[in-house]
PDB file of C-alpha atoms in Angstrom:
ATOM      1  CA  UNK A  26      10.265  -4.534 -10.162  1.00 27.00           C
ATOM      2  CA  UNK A  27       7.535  -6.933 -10.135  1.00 29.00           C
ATOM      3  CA  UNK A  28       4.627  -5.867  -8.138  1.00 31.00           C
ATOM      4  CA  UNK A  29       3.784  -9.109  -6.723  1.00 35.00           C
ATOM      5  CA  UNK A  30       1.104  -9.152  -3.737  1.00 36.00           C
ATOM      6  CA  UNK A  31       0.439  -7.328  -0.562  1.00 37.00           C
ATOM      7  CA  UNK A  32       3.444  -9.486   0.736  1.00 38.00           C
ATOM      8  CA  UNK A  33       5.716  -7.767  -1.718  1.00 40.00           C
ATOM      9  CA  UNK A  34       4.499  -4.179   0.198  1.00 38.00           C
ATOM     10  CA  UNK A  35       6.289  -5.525   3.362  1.00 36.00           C
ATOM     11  CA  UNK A  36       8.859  -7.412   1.775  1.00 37.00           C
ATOM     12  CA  UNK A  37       9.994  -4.359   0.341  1.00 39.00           C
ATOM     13  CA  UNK A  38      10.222  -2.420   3.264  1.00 39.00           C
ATOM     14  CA  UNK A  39      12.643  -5.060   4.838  1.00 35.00           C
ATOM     15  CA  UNK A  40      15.175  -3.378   2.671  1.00 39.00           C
ATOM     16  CA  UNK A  41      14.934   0.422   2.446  1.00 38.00           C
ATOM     17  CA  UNK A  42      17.565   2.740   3.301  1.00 34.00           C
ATOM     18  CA  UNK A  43      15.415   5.411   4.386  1.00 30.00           C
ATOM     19  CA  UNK A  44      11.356   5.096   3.365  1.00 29.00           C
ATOM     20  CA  UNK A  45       7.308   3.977   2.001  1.00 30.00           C
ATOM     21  CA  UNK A  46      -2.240   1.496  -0.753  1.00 28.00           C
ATOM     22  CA  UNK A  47      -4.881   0.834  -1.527  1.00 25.00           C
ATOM     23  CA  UNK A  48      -7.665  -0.548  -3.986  1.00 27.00           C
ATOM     24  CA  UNK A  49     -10.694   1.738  -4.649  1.00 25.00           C
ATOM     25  CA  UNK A  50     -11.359   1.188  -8.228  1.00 23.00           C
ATOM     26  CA  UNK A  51     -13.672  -1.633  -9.194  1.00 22.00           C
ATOM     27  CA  UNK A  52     -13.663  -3.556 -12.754  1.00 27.00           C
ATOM     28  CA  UNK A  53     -16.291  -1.278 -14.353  1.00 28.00           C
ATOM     29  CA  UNK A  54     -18.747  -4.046 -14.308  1.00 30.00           C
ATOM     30  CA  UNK A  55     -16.547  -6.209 -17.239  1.00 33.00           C
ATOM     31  CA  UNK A  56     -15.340  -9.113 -15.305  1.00 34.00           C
ATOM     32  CA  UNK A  57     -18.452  -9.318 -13.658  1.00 32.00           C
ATOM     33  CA  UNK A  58     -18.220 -13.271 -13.217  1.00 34.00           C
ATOM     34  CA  UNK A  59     -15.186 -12.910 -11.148  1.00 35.00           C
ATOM     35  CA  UNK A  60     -17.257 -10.624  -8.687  1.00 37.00           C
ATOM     36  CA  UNK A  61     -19.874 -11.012  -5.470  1.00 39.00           C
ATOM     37  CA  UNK A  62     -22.137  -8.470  -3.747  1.00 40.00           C
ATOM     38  CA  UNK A  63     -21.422  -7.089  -0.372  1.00 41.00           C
ATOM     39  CA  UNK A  64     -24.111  -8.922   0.607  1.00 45.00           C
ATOM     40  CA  UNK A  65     -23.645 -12.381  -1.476  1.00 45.00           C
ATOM     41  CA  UNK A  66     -20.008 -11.772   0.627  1.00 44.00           C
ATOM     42  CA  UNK A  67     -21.660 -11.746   3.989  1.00 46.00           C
ATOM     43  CA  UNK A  68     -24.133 -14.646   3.210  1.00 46.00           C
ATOM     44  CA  UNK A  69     -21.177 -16.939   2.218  1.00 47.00           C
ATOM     45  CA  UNK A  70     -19.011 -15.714   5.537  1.00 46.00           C
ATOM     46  CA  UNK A  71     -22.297 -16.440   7.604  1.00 48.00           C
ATOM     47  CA  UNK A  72     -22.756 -19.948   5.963  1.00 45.00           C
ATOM     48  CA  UNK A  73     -18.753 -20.499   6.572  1.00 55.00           C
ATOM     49  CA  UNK A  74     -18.374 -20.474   2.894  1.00 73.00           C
ATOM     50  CA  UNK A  75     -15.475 -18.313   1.397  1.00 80.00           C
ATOM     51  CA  UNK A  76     -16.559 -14.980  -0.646  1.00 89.00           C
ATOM     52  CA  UNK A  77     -14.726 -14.449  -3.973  1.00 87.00           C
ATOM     53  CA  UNK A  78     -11.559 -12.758  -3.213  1.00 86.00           C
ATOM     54  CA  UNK A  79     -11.435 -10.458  -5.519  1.00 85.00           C
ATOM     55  CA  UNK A  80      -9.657  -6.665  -4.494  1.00 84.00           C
ATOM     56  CA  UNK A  81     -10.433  -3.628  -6.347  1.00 78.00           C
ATOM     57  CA  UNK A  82      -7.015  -1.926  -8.152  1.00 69.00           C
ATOM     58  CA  UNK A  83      -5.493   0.932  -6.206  1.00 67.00           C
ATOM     59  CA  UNK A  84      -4.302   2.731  -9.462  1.00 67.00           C
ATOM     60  CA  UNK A  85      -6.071   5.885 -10.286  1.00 71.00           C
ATOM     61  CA  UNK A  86      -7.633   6.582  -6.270  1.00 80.00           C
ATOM     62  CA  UNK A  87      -6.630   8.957  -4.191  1.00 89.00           C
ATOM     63  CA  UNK A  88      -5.213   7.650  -0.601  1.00 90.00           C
ATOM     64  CA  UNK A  89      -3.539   8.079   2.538  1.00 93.00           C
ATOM     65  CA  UNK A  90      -1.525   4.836   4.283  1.00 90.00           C
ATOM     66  CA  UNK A  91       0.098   4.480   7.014  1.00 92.00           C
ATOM     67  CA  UNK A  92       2.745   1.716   8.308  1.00 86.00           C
ATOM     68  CA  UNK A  93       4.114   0.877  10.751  1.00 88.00           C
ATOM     69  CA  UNK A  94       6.844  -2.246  12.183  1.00 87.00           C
ATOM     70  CA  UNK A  95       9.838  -3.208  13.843  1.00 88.00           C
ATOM     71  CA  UNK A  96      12.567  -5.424  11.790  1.00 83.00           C
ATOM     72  CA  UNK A  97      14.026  -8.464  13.626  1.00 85.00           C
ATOM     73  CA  UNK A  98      17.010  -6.236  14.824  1.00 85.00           C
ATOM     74  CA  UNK A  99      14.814  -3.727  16.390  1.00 86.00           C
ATOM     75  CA  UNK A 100      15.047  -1.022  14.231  1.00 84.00           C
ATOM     76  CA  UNK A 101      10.953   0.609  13.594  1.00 84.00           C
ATOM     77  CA  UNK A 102       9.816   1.833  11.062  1.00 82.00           C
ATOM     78  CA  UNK A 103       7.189   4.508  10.905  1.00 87.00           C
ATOM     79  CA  UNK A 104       5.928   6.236   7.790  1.00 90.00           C
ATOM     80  CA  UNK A 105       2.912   7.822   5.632  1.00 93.00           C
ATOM     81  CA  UNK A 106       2.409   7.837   1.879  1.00 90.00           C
ATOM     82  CA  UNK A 107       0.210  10.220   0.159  1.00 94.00           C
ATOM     83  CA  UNK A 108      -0.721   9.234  -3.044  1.00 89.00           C
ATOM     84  CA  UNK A 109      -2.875  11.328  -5.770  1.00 89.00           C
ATOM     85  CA  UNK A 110      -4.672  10.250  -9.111  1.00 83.00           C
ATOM     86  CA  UNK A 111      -1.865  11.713 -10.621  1.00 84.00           C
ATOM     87  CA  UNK A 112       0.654   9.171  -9.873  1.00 83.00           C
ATOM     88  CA  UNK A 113       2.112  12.104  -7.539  1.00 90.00           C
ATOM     89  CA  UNK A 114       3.403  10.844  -3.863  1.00 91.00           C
ATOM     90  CA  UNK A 115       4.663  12.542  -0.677  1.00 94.00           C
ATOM     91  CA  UNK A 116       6.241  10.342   1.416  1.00 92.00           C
ATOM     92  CA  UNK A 117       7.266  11.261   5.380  1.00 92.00           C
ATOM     93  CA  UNK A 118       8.771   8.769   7.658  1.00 89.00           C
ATOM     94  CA  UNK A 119      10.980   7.560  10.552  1.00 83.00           C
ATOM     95  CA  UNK A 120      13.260   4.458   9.956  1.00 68.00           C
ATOM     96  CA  UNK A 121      16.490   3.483  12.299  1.00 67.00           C
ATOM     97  CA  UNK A 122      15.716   7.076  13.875  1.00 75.00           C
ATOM     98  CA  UNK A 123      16.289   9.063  10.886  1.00 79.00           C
ATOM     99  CA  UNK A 124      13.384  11.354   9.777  1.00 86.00           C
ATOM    100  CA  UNK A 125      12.569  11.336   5.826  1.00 85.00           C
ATOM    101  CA  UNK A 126      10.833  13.323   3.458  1.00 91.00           C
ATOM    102  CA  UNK A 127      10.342  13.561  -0.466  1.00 91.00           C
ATOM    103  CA  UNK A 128       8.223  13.934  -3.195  1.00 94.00           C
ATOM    104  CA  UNK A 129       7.806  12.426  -6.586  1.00 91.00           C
ATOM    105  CA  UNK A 130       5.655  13.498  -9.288  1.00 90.00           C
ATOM    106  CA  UNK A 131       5.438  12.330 -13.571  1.00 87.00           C
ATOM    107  CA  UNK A 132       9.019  13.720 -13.793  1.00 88.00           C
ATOM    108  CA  UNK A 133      10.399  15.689 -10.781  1.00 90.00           C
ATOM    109  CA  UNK A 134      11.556  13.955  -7.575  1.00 91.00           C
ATOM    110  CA  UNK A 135      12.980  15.955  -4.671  1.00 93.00           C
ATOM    111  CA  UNK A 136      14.009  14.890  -1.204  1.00 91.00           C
ATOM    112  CA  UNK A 137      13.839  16.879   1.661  1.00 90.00           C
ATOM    113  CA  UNK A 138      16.009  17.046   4.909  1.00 83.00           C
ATOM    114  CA  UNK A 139      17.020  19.164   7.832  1.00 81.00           C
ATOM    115  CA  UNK A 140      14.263  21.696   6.363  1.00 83.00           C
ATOM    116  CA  UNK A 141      16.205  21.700   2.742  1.00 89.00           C
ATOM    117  CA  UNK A 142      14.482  20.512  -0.292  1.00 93.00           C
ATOM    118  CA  UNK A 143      16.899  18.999  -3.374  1.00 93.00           C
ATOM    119  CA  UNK A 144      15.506  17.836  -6.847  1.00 93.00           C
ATOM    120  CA  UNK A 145      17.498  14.633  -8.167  1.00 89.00           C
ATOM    121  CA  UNK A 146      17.902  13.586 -11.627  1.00 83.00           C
ATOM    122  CA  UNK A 147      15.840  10.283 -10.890  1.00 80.00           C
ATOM    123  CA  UNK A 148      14.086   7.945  -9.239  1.00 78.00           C
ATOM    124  CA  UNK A 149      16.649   5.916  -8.179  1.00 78.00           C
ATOM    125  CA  UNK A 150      18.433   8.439  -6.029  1.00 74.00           C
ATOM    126  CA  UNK A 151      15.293   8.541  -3.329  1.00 76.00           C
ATOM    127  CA  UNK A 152      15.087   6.148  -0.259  1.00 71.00           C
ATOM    128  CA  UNK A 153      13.189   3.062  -1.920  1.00 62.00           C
ATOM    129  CA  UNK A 154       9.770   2.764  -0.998  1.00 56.00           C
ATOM    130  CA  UNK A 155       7.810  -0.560  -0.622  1.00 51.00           C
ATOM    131  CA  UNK A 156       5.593  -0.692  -4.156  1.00 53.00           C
ATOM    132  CA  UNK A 157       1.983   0.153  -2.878  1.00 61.00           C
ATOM    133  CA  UNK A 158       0.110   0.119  -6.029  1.00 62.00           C
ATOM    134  CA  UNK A 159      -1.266  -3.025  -7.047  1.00 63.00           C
ATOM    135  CA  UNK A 160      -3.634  -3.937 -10.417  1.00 65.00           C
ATOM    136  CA  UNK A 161      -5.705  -6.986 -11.655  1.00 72.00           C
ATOM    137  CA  UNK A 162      -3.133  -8.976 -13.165  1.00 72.00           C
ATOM    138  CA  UNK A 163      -0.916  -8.603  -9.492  1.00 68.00           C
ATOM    139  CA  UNK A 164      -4.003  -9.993  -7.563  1.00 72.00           C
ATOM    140  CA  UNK A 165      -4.651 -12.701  -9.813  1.00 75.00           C
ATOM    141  CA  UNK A 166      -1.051 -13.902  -9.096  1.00 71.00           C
ATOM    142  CA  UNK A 167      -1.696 -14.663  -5.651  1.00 72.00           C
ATOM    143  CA  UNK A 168      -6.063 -15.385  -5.704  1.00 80.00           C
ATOM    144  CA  UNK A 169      -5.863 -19.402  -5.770  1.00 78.00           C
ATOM    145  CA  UNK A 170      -3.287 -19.375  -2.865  1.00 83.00           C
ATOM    146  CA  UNK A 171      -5.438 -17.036  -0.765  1.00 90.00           C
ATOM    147  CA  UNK A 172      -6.871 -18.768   2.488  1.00 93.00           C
ATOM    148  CA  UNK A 173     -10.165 -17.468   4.088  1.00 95.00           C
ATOM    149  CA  UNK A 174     -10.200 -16.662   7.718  1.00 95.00           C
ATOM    150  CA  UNK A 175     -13.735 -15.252   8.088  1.00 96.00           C
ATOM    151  CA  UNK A 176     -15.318 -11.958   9.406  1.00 96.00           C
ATOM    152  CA  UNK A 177     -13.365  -9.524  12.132  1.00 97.00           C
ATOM    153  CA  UNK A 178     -12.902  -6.044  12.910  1.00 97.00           C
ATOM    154  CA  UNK A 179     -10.807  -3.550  10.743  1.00 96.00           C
ATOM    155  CA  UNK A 180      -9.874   0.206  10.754  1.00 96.00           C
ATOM    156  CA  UNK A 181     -13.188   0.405   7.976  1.00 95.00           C
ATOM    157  CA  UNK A 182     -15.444  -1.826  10.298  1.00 96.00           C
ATOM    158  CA  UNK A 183     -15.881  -4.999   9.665  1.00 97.00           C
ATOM    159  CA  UNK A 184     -13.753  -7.047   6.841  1.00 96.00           C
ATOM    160  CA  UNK A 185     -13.486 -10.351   5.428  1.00 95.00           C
ATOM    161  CA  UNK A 186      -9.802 -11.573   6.225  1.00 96.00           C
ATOM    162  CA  UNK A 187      -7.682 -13.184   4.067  1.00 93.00           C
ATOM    163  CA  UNK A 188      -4.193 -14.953   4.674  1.00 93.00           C
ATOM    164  CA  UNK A 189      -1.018 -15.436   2.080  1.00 86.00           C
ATOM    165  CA  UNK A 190       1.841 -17.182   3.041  1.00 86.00           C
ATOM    166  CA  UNK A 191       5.169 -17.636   1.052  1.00 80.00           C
ATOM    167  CA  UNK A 192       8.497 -17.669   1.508  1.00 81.00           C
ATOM    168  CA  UNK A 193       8.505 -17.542   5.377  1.00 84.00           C
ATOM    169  CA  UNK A 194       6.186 -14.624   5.457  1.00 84.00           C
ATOM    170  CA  UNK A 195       2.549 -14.353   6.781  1.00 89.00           C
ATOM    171  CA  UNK A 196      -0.118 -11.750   5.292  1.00 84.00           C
ATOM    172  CA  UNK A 197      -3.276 -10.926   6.620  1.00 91.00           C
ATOM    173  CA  UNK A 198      -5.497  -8.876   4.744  1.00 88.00           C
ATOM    174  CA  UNK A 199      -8.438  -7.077   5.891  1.00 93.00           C
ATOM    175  CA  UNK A 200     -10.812  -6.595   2.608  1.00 93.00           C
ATOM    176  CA  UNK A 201     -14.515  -4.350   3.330  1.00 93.00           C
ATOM    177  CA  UNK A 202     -17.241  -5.568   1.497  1.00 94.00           C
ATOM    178  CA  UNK A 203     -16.977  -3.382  -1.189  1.00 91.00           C
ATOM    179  CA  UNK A 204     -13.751  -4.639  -2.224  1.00 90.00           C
ATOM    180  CA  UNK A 205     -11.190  -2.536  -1.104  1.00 87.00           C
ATOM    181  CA  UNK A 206      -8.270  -3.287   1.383  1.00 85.00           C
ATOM    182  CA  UNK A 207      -8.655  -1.859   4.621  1.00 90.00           C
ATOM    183  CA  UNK A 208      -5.307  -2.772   6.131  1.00 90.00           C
ATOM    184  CA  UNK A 209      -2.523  -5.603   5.884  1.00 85.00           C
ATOM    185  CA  UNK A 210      -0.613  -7.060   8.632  1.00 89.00           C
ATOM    186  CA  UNK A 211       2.488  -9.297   8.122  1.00 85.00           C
ATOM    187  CA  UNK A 212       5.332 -10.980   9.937  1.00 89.00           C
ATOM    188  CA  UNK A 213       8.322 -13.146   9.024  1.00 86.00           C
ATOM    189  CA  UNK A 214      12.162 -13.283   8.984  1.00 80.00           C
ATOM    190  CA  UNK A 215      12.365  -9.695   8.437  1.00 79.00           C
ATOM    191  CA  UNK A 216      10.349  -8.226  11.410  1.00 86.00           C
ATOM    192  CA  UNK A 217       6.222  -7.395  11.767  1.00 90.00           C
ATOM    193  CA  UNK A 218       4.377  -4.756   9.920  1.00 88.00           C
ATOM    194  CA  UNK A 219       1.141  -3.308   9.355  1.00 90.00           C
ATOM    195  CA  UNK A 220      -0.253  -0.980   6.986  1.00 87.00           C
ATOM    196  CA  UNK A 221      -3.497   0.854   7.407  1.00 91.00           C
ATOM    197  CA  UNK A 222      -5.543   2.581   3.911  1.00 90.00           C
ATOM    198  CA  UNK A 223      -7.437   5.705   4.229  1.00 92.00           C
ATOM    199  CA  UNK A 224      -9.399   6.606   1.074  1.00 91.00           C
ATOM    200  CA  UNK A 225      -9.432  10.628   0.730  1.00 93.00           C
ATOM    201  CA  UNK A 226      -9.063  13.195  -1.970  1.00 95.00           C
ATOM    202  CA  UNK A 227      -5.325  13.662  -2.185  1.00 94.00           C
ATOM    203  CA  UNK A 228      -3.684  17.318  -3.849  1.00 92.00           C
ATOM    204  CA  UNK A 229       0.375  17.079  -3.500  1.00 93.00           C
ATOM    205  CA  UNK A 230       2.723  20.255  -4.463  1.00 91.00           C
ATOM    206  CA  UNK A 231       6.067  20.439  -4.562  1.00 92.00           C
ATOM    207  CA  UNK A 232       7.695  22.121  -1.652  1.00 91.00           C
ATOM    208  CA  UNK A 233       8.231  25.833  -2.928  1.00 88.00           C
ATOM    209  CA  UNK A 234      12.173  25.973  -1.642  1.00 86.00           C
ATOM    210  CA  UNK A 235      13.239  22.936  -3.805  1.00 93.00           C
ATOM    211  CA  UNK A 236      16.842  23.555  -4.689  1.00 92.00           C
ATOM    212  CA  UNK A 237      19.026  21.706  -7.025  1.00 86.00           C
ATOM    213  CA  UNK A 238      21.475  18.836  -5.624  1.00 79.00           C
ATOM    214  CA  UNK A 239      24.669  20.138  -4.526  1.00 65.00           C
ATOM    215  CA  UNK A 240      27.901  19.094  -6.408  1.00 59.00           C
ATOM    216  CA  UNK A 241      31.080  17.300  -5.164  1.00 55.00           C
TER     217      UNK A 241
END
């Protein structure tokens, strides 16, 4: 599935039967002509000129995110994602009133419900998730239709704010002035969402009463 932009986070969720990032790392200092300082950023937003946009990958970072929405037919949607360096995740969330739990890791994935833990063959057999991970080449996709809105307030203080639009639905982005995304808010056909990053040192493990799926 392609990764797309931020969009494709809520765009995704629009659709799951059940469940649900953020961009720490920085280039290394290679592309270094795509990139401003923090504080070239703030001179261009106080001279009404538009910073670089130009978010840091989430791959390889440790976070915490939170979302949160309601869909155009009511239903809300309430869920956290752990994430580790690892690639591991442990998702728990609320959707339609239905409480959901699981875990994936390199090669195990294992849902849990009603306080029972079951390990699946793949993937594919969880509650799909909105893709939350997001690298250079996804960012560049979307970096020449990226609008500038300025300076406002964001769960990391103060961000410059960026707005996508396509295919009905609106993004805003809230990027701090070291590059990473502090939160995204959209809304479209599909409902209004919002999803909030926390950047933490992350450790999952497998639930220790993981049993194996039950047959017909």
């Amino acid at each position: 599935m392609s990764k797309g932009m931020i969009i494709g986070i809520i765009v995704a969720v629009l659709g799951i039967g059940g469940s649900v990032a953020y961009f720490v790392t920085r280039n290394n200092g290679e592309e270094s002509g795509s990139q401003t300082t923090a504080q070239e950023d703030e001179q261009s937003a106080e001279s009404g000129d538009a910073p670089t946009f130009d978010p840091a990958a989430t791959s390889g970072q440790d976070f915490v995110a939170t979302m949160n929405g309601t869909t155009t037919e009511g239903e809300e949607f309430n869920g956290e994602i752990e994430y580790d360096s690892n690639g591991s995740t442990h998702f728990t969330g609320t959707t339609a009133g239905e409480q959901v739990e699981f875990y994936t890791t390199a090669n195990r994935y294992v849902l849990c419900t009603a306080g029972n833990c079951f390990e699946y063959g793949d993937q594919s057999s969880l509650p799909s998730t909105p893709d939350y991970n997001y690298n250079e080449e996804d960012f560049s996709d979307f970096r020449d239709t990226a609008n500038y809105q300025g300076r406002q307030s964001c769960p990391a203080g103060t961000c410059n704010v960026w707005e996508i639009t396509e295919d009905g639905t609106t993004t805003t982005v809230f990027i701090t002035d070291d590059q990473t995304v502090s939160q995204a808010k959209t809304s479209g056909t599909g409902g209004e969402f919002t999803i909030t990053y926390e950047y933490r040192d992350v450790n999952i493990s497998l639930p220790q009463n993981v049993q194996s799926v039950p047959t017909q």
